[in-house]
Amino acid sequence: MDIRRETIEGNGFKVPCITLTPATIKGAAVVIHGYGGCKEEQLGLAYRISEVGLKTCVIDFRGHGEHNLSLDENCILDVEAAIEFCRNFGRVVAIGHSLGGRLALISSADYSIGISPAISPIFGDETQNKLKIMRGYRVKEAYFGKINGAIEKLPAFNFKDDPQKSIIYAERDVPEIEHICSNFKAKNSSVIKIKEAMHNDIFTLEATFESVISQVKMYFKD
């Protein structure tokens, strides 16, 4: 496994990333952190994905980690730049947590997996305050701690029982996310609930790794 730090060139911006390259490549994955996260905290998940045979690119989107720009609705452009880079290695799956899950699901990737995705159209004051206290200090923002400012301007996600998209969420998730994902689960076969998991640890759990790998293997089975 070759692991290295790289920079993806976008249209007037640069996306810091870490790439994990297996000996044999049968496709590619873009892994996207959540609000207040960074590429380094997703390396465990990324390593498990790369073991399946995917060249895996873990990015910092704007406002986070080593990315120089502030967080705004154009964070989707960072994801698209990474997807374009990964198309050199075959079909691409985008996999993201929280806000990264929302970005994965609305991206142009061939397949996508949203882990506790921030697909609610708006988050209440209590949730926003918790995010600001617990994660906001790690974010360079254009909207001064208001995550809704960026989310409201992103394209909406209308989930259907699409075999190329799936959602994994936590039993003890953020209320807005748990509510909307539970409703999706009642109607869609590609929605998985991880028991006992919480929003801020779901991407570190073995049950989540197994669910992600199962979906990835299904996407890249031929």
PDB file of C-alpha atoms in Angstrom:
ATOM      1  CA  MET A   1       0.000   0.000   0.000  1.00  0.00           C
ATOM      2  CA  ASP A   2       1.456   3.355  -1.063  1.00  0.00           C
ATOM      3  CA  ILE A   3       0.324   6.259   1.142  1.00  0.00           C
ATOM      4  CA  ARG A   4       1.266   9.841   0.382  1.00  0.00           C
ATOM      5  CA  ARG A   5       0.232  13.464   0.802  1.00  0.00           C
ATOM      6  CA  GLU A   6      -0.806  15.175  -2.419  1.00  0.00           C
ATOM      7  CA  THR A   7      -2.535  18.289  -3.700  1.00  0.00           C
ATOM      8  CA  ILE A   8      -5.343  18.233  -6.260  1.00  0.00           C
ATOM      9  CA  GLU A   9      -5.533  21.239  -8.549  1.00  0.00           C
ATOM     10  CA  GLY A  10      -9.030  22.679  -8.918  1.00  0.00           C
ATOM     11  CA  ASN A  11     -10.155  25.659 -10.965  1.00  0.00           C
ATOM     12  CA  GLY A  12      -8.372  28.386  -9.023  1.00  0.00           C
ATOM     13  CA  PHE A  13      -8.048  26.438  -5.778  1.00  0.00           C
ATOM     14  CA  LYS A  14      -6.087  23.523  -4.319  1.00  0.00           C
ATOM     15  CA  VAL A  15      -7.477  20.543  -2.422  1.00  0.00           C
ATOM     16  CA  PRO A  16      -5.114  18.936   0.111  1.00  0.00           C
ATOM     17  CA  CYS A  17      -5.435  15.167   0.219  1.00  0.00           C
ATOM     18  CA  ILE A  18      -3.894  11.884   1.269  1.00  0.00           C
ATOM     19  CA  THR A  19      -3.952   9.075  -1.278  1.00  0.00           C
ATOM     20  CA  LEU A  20      -3.840   5.372  -0.517  1.00  0.00           C
ATOM     21  CA  THR A  21      -2.911   3.210  -3.512  1.00  0.00           C
ATOM     22  CA  PRO A  22      -3.221  -0.590  -3.386  1.00  0.00           C
ATOM     23  CA  ALA A  23      -1.067  -2.881  -5.505  1.00  0.00           C
ATOM     24  CA  THR A  24      -3.992  -3.635  -7.832  1.00  0.00           C
ATOM     25  CA  ILE A  25      -6.525  -0.888  -8.648  1.00  0.00           C
ATOM     26  CA  LYS A  26     -10.067  -1.672  -9.777  1.00  0.00           C
ATOM     27  CA  GLY A  27     -11.601   1.749  -9.160  1.00  0.00           C
ATOM     28  CA  ALA A  28     -11.355   4.772  -6.893  1.00  0.00           C
ATOM     29  CA  ALA A  29     -12.920   6.355  -3.825  1.00  0.00           C
ATOM     30  CA  VAL A  30     -13.135   9.911  -2.526  1.00  0.00           C
ATOM     31  CA  VAL A  31     -13.533  10.071   1.273  1.00  0.00           C
ATOM     32  CA  ILE A  32     -14.946  13.287   2.755  1.00  0.00           C
ATOM     33  CA  HIS A  33     -14.903  14.357   6.407  1.00  0.00           C
ATOM     34  CA  GLY A  34     -17.684  16.198   8.207  1.00  0.00           C
ATOM     35  CA  TYR A  35     -18.081  19.689   9.663  1.00  0.00           C
ATOM     36  CA  GLY A  36     -15.082  20.475  11.847  1.00  0.00           C
ATOM     37  CA  GLY A  37     -13.259  17.397  10.609  1.00  0.00           C
ATOM     38  CA  CYS A  38     -10.189  16.805   8.472  1.00  0.00           C
ATOM     39  CA  LYS A  39      -8.726  14.203   6.173  1.00  0.00           C
ATOM     40  CA  GLU A  40      -6.569  12.686   8.914  1.00  0.00           C
ATOM     41  CA  GLU A  41      -9.536  11.585  11.024  1.00  0.00           C
ATOM     42  CA  GLN A  42     -10.907   9.556   8.099  1.00  0.00           C
ATOM     43  CA  LEU A  43      -7.727   7.553   7.468  1.00  0.00           C
ATOM     44  CA  GLY A  44      -8.995   4.442   9.258  1.00  0.00           C
ATOM     45  CA  LEU A  45     -12.046   4.255   7.027  1.00  0.00           C
ATOM     46  CA  ALA A  46      -9.953   5.121   3.969  1.00  0.00           C
ATOM     47  CA  TYR A  47      -7.493   2.297   4.672  1.00  0.00           C
ATOM     48  CA  ARG A  48     -10.291  -0.256   4.880  1.00  0.00           C
ATOM     49  CA  ILE A  49     -11.689   0.989   1.570  1.00  0.00           C
ATOM     50  CA  SER A  50      -8.313   0.849  -0.151  1.00  0.00           C
ATOM     51  CA  GLU A  51      -7.904  -2.785   0.964  1.00  0.00           C
ATOM     52  CA  VAL A  52     -10.815  -3.647  -1.354  1.00  0.00           C
ATOM     53  CA  GLY A  53      -8.700  -2.495  -4.311  1.00  0.00           C
ATOM     54  CA  LEU A  54      -9.718   1.139  -4.670  1.00  0.00           C
ATOM     55  CA  LYS A  55      -7.279   4.019  -4.995  1.00  0.00           C
ATOM     56  CA  THR A  56      -8.585   6.146  -2.146  1.00  0.00           C
ATOM     57  CA  CYS A  57      -8.318   9.918  -1.915  1.00  0.00           C
ATOM     58  CA  VAL A  58      -9.099  11.520   1.457  1.00  0.00           C
ATOM     59  CA  ILE A  59      -9.577  15.277   1.160  1.00  0.00           C
ATOM     60  CA  ASP A  60      -9.764  18.443   3.238  1.00  0.00           C
ATOM     61  CA  PHE A  61     -12.630  20.493   1.818  1.00  0.00           C
ATOM     62  CA  ARG A  62     -12.584  24.247   2.185  1.00  0.00           C
ATOM     63  CA  GLY A  63     -12.662  25.683   5.679  1.00  0.00           C
ATOM     64  CA  HIS A  64     -10.980  22.587   7.108  1.00  0.00           C
ATOM     65  CA  GLY A  65      -7.547  21.143   7.731  1.00  0.00           C
ATOM     66  CA  GLU A  66      -4.932  22.405   5.299  1.00  0.00           C
ATOM     67  CA  HIS A  67      -7.400  23.918   2.819  1.00  0.00           C
ATOM     68  CA  ASN A  68      -6.765  27.657   2.525  1.00  0.00           C
ATOM     69  CA  LEU A  69     -10.305  28.789   1.661  1.00  0.00           C
ATOM     70  CA  SER A  70     -13.211  29.443   4.036  1.00  0.00           C
ATOM     71  CA  LEU A  71     -16.207  27.118   4.248  1.00  0.00           C
ATOM     72  CA  ASP A  72     -19.084  28.047   1.985  1.00  0.00           C
ATOM     73  CA  GLU A  73     -21.453  26.360  -0.477  1.00  0.00           C
ATOM     74  CA  ASN A  74     -18.600  25.977  -2.986  1.00  0.00           C
ATOM     75  CA  CYS A  75     -17.200  23.116  -0.901  1.00  0.00           C
ATOM     76  CA  ILE A  76     -18.891  20.828  -3.444  1.00  0.00           C
ATOM     77  CA  LEU A  77     -16.282  22.038  -5.952  1.00  0.00           C
ATOM     78  CA  ASP A  78     -13.530  20.482  -3.821  1.00  0.00           C
ATOM     79  CA  VAL A  79     -15.330  17.149  -3.945  1.00  0.00           C
ATOM     80  CA  GLU A  80     -15.844  17.407  -7.710  1.00  0.00           C
ATOM     81  CA  ALA A  81     -12.163  18.202  -8.232  1.00  0.00           C
ATOM     82  CA  ALA A  82     -11.246  15.061  -6.285  1.00  0.00           C
ATOM     83  CA  ILE A  83     -13.743  12.972  -8.262  1.00  0.00           C
ATOM     84  CA  GLU A  84     -12.279  14.252 -11.526  1.00  0.00           C
ATOM     85  CA  PHE A  85      -8.791  13.345 -10.305  1.00  0.00           C
ATOM     86  CA  CYS A  86      -9.962   9.855  -9.330  1.00  0.00           C
ATOM     87  CA  ARG A  87     -11.623   9.164 -12.684  1.00  0.00           C
ATOM     88  CA  ASN A  88      -8.113   8.447 -13.982  1.00  0.00           C
ATOM     89  CA  PHE A  89      -8.367   5.153 -12.071  1.00  0.00           C
ATOM     90  CA  GLY A  90     -11.843   3.976 -13.126  1.00  0.00           C
ATOM     91  CA  ARG A  91     -15.298   4.324 -11.640  1.00  0.00           C
ATOM     92  CA  VAL A  92     -15.533   6.457  -8.503  1.00  0.00           C
ATOM     93  CA  VAL A  93     -17.457   6.104  -5.252  1.00  0.00           C
ATOM     94  CA  ALA A  94     -17.801   9.147  -2.972  1.00  0.00           C
ATOM     95  CA  ILE A  95     -18.063   8.330   0.736  1.00  0.00           C
ATOM     96  CA  GLY A  96     -18.616  11.056   3.302  1.00  0.00           C
ATOM     97  CA  HIS A  97     -19.570  11.647   6.934  1.00  0.00           C
ATOM     98  CA  SER A  98     -22.096  14.283   8.072  1.00  0.00           C
ATOM     99  CA  LEU A  99     -21.685  17.351   5.842  1.00  0.00           C
ATOM    100  CA  GLY A 100     -19.267  15.214   3.835  1.00  0.00           C
ATOM    101  CA  GLY A 101     -22.058  12.663   3.456  1.00  0.00           C
ATOM    102  CA  ARG A 102     -24.320  15.323   2.004  1.00  0.00           C
ATOM    103  CA  LEU A 103     -21.568  16.325  -0.421  1.00  0.00           C
ATOM    104  CA  ALA A 104     -21.007  12.689  -1.427  1.00  0.00           C
ATOM    105  CA  LEU A 105     -24.702  12.115  -2.137  1.00  0.00           C
ATOM    106  CA  ILE A 106     -25.118  15.221  -4.318  1.00  0.00           C
ATOM    107  CA  SER A 107     -21.811  14.733  -6.140  1.00  0.00           C
ATOM    108  CA  SER A 108     -21.277  13.448  -9.681  1.00  0.00           C
ATOM    109  CA  ALA A 109     -19.572  10.243  -8.469  1.00  0.00           C
ATOM    110  CA  ASP A 110     -20.715   6.988 -10.051  1.00  0.00           C
ATOM    111  CA  TYR A 111     -21.717   5.709  -6.599  1.00  0.00           C
ATOM    112  CA  SER A 112     -22.103   7.400  -3.225  1.00  0.00           C
ATOM    113  CA  ILE A 113     -22.432   6.504   0.439  1.00  0.00           C
ATOM    114  CA  GLY A 114     -23.569   9.055   3.015  1.00  0.00           C
ATOM    115  CA  ILE A 115     -22.608   8.238   6.614  1.00  0.00           C
ATOM    116  CA  SER A 116     -24.914  10.182   8.966  1.00  0.00           C
ATOM    117  CA  PRO A 117     -25.391  12.635   6.073  1.00  0.00           C
ATOM    118  CA  ALA A 118     -26.474  16.213   6.786  1.00  0.00           C
ATOM    119  CA  ILE A 119     -29.418  16.019   4.375  1.00  0.00           C
ATOM    120  CA  SER A 120     -31.937  17.825   6.563  1.00  0.00           C
ATOM    121  CA  PRO A 121     -32.809  21.167   4.884  1.00  0.00           C
ATOM    122  CA  ILE A 122     -32.104  23.018   8.120  1.00  0.00           C
ATOM    123  CA  PHE A 123     -30.690  22.316  11.582  1.00  0.00           C
ATOM    124  CA  GLY A 124     -32.202  23.718  14.768  1.00  0.00           C
ATOM    125  CA  ASP A 125     -30.501  26.173  17.106  1.00  0.00           C
ATOM    126  CA  GLU A 126     -29.647  23.465  19.650  1.00  0.00           C
ATOM    127  CA  THR A 127     -27.829  21.338  17.081  1.00  0.00           C
ATOM    128  CA  GLN A 128     -26.068  24.361  15.594  1.00  0.00           C
ATOM    129  CA  ASN A 129     -24.920  25.521  19.030  1.00  0.00           C
ATOM    130  CA  LYS A 130     -23.518  22.072  19.831  1.00  0.00           C
ATOM    131  CA  LEU A 131     -21.666  21.999  16.528  1.00  0.00           C
ATOM    132  CA  LYS A 132     -20.287  25.479  17.096  1.00  0.00           C
ATOM    133  CA  ILE A 133     -19.033  24.603  20.584  1.00  0.00           C
ATOM    134  CA  MET A 134     -17.695  21.139  19.808  1.00  0.00           C
ATOM    135  CA  ARG A 135     -16.467  21.533  16.216  1.00  0.00           C
ATOM    136  CA  GLY A 136     -16.752  25.145  15.081  1.00  0.00           C
ATOM    137  CA  TYR A 137     -13.387  26.208  16.486  1.00  0.00           C
ATOM    138  CA  ARG A 138     -11.772  23.976  13.861  1.00  0.00           C
ATOM    139  CA  VAL A 139     -13.492  25.643  10.905  1.00  0.00           C
ATOM    140  CA  LYS A 140     -12.671  28.734   8.850  1.00  0.00           C
ATOM    141  CA  GLU A 141     -16.162  29.917   7.898  1.00  0.00           C
ATOM    142  CA  ALA A 142     -17.786  32.500   5.668  1.00  0.00           C
ATOM    143  CA  TYR A 143     -20.977  32.323   7.739  1.00  0.00           C
ATOM    144  CA  PHE A 144     -19.622  32.852  11.263  1.00  0.00           C
ATOM    145  CA  GLY A 145     -20.479  29.540  12.882  1.00  0.00           C
ATOM    146  CA  LYS A 146     -23.800  29.088  11.100  1.00  0.00           C
ATOM    147  CA  ILE A 147     -23.551  25.749   9.351  1.00  0.00           C
ATOM    148  CA  ASN A 148     -27.031  26.341   7.915  1.00  0.00           C
ATOM    149  CA  GLY A 149     -25.551  29.179   5.856  1.00  0.00           C
ATOM    150  CA  ALA A 150     -23.546  26.710   3.793  1.00  0.00           C
ATOM    151  CA  ILE A 151     -26.072  23.858   3.826  1.00  0.00           C
ATOM    152  CA  GLU A 152     -29.011  25.977   2.645  1.00  0.00           C
ATOM    153  CA  LYS A 153     -27.069  26.974  -0.463  1.00  0.00           C
ATOM    154  CA  LEU A 154     -26.089  23.426  -1.431  1.00  0.00           C
ATOM    155  CA  PRO A 155     -28.227  21.533  -3.963  1.00  0.00           C
ATOM    156  CA  ALA A 156     -31.050  19.581  -2.320  1.00  0.00           C
ATOM    157  CA  PHE A 157     -30.818  15.814  -2.051  1.00  0.00           C
ATOM    158  CA  ASN A 158     -33.953  13.889  -2.986  1.00  0.00           C
ATOM    159  CA  PHE A 159     -33.362  10.308  -1.906  1.00  0.00           C
ATOM    160  CA  LYS A 160     -34.966   7.463  -3.810  1.00  0.00           C
ATOM    161  CA  ASP A 161     -34.271   3.734  -3.689  1.00  0.00           C
ATOM    162  CA  ASP A 162     -31.296   4.225  -5.981  1.00  0.00           C
ATOM    163  CA  PRO A 163     -28.980   1.180  -6.172  1.00  0.00           C
ATOM    164  CA  GLN A 164     -26.047   3.536  -6.762  1.00  0.00           C
ATOM    165  CA  LYS A 165     -26.582   5.511  -3.529  1.00  0.00           C
ATOM    166  CA  SER A 166     -26.813   4.372   0.072  1.00  0.00           C
ATOM    167  CA  ILE A 167     -27.110   5.880   3.540  1.00  0.00           C
ATOM    168  CA  ILE A 168     -25.663   4.633   6.823  1.00  0.00           C
ATOM    169  CA  TYR A 169     -26.793   6.406   9.990  1.00  0.00           C
ATOM    170  CA  ALA A 170     -26.466   6.103  13.755  1.00  0.00           C
ATOM    171  CA  GLU A 171     -29.153   4.905  16.130  1.00  0.00           C
ATOM    172  CA  ARG A 172     -28.211   7.805  18.445  1.00  0.00           C
ATOM    173  CA  ASP A 173     -27.597  10.333  15.675  1.00  0.00           C
ATOM    174  CA  VAL A 174     -28.188  14.082  15.588  1.00  0.00           C
ATOM    175  CA  PRO A 175     -32.018  14.375  15.936  1.00  0.00           C
ATOM    176  CA  GLU A 176     -32.551  16.019  12.540  1.00  0.00           C
ATOM    177  CA  ILE A 177     -30.450  13.351  10.811  1.00  0.00           C
ATOM    178  CA  GLU A 178     -31.909  10.399  12.730  1.00  0.00           C
ATOM    179  CA  HIS A 179     -35.464  11.548  11.963  1.00  0.00           C
ATOM    180  CA  ILE A 180     -35.043  11.959   8.228  1.00  0.00           C
ATOM    181  CA  CYS A 181     -32.926   8.805   7.834  1.00  0.00           C
ATOM    182  CA  SER A 182     -35.452   6.738   9.800  1.00  0.00           C
ATOM    183  CA  ASN A 183     -38.144   7.877   7.397  1.00  0.00           C
ATOM    184  CA  PHE A 184     -35.946   6.912   4.461  1.00  0.00           C
ATOM    185  CA  LYS A 185     -35.223   3.498   6.013  1.00  0.00           C
ATOM    186  CA  ALA A 186     -38.942   2.724   6.130  1.00  0.00           C
ATOM    187  CA  LYS A 187     -39.155   3.167   2.357  1.00  0.00           C
ATOM    188  CA  ASN A 188     -35.708   2.324   0.965  1.00  0.00           C
ATOM    189  CA  SER A 189     -33.653  -0.852   1.022  1.00  0.00           C
ATOM    190  CA  SER A 190     -30.326   0.988   0.748  1.00  0.00           C
ATOM    191  CA  VAL A 191     -30.521   2.643   4.185  1.00  0.00           C
ATOM    192  CA  ILE A 192     -28.669   1.012   7.093  1.00  0.00           C
ATOM    193  CA  LYS A 193     -28.882   1.864  10.802  1.00  0.00           C
ATOM    194  CA  ILE A 194     -25.850   1.205  13.017  1.00  0.00           C
ATOM    195  CA  LYS A 195     -27.054   0.226  16.481  1.00  0.00           C
ATOM    196  CA  GLU A 196     -25.761   2.137  19.505  1.00  0.00           C
ATOM    197  CA  ALA A 197     -23.649   4.396  17.285  1.00  0.00           C
ATOM    198  CA  MET A 198     -23.483   8.166  17.711  1.00  0.00           C
ATOM    199  CA  HIS A 199     -23.022  10.865  15.092  1.00  0.00           C
ATOM    200  CA  ASN A 200     -19.477  11.689  16.111  1.00  0.00           C
ATOM    201  CA  ASP A 201     -18.143   8.120  16.256  1.00  0.00           C
ATOM    202  CA  ILE A 202     -20.037   6.226  13.567  1.00  0.00           C
ATOM    203  CA  PHE A 203     -17.197   6.518  11.034  1.00  0.00           C
ATOM    204  CA  THR A 204     -14.808   4.737  13.458  1.00  0.00           C
ATOM    205  CA  LEU A 205     -16.913   1.634  14.161  1.00  0.00           C
ATOM    206  CA  GLU A 206     -16.409  -1.871  12.818  1.00  0.00           C
ATOM    207  CA  ALA A 207     -20.105  -2.188  11.971  1.00  0.00           C
ATOM    208  CA  THR A 208     -19.814   0.909   9.799  1.00  0.00           C
ATOM    209  CA  PHE A 209     -16.634  -0.339   8.124  1.00  0.00           C
ATOM    210  CA  GLU A 210     -18.360  -3.636   7.318  1.00  0.00           C
ATOM    211  CA  SER A 211     -21.433  -1.870   5.911  1.00  0.00           C
ATOM    212  CA  VAL A 212     -19.319   0.471   3.765  1.00  0.00           C
ATOM    213  CA  ILE A 213     -17.148  -2.375   2.453  1.00  0.00           C
ATOM    214  CA  SER A 214     -20.229  -4.462   1.659  1.00  0.00           C
ATOM    215  CA  GLN A 215     -21.667  -1.615  -0.420  1.00  0.00           C
ATOM    216  CA  VAL A 216     -18.342  -0.924  -2.133  1.00  0.00           C
ATOM    217  CA  LYS A 217     -17.903  -4.587  -3.075  1.00  0.00           C
ATOM    218  CA  MET A 218     -21.400  -4.586  -4.542  1.00  0.00           C
ATOM    219  CA  TYR A 219     -20.676  -1.436  -6.584  1.00  0.00           C
ATOM    220  CA  PHE A 220     -17.396  -2.793  -7.955  1.00  0.00           C
ATOM    221  CA  LYS A 221     -18.306  -6.465  -8.318  1.00  0.00           C
ATOM    222  CA  ASP A 222     -17.743  -6.504 -12.082  1.00  0.00           C
TER     223      ASP A 222
END
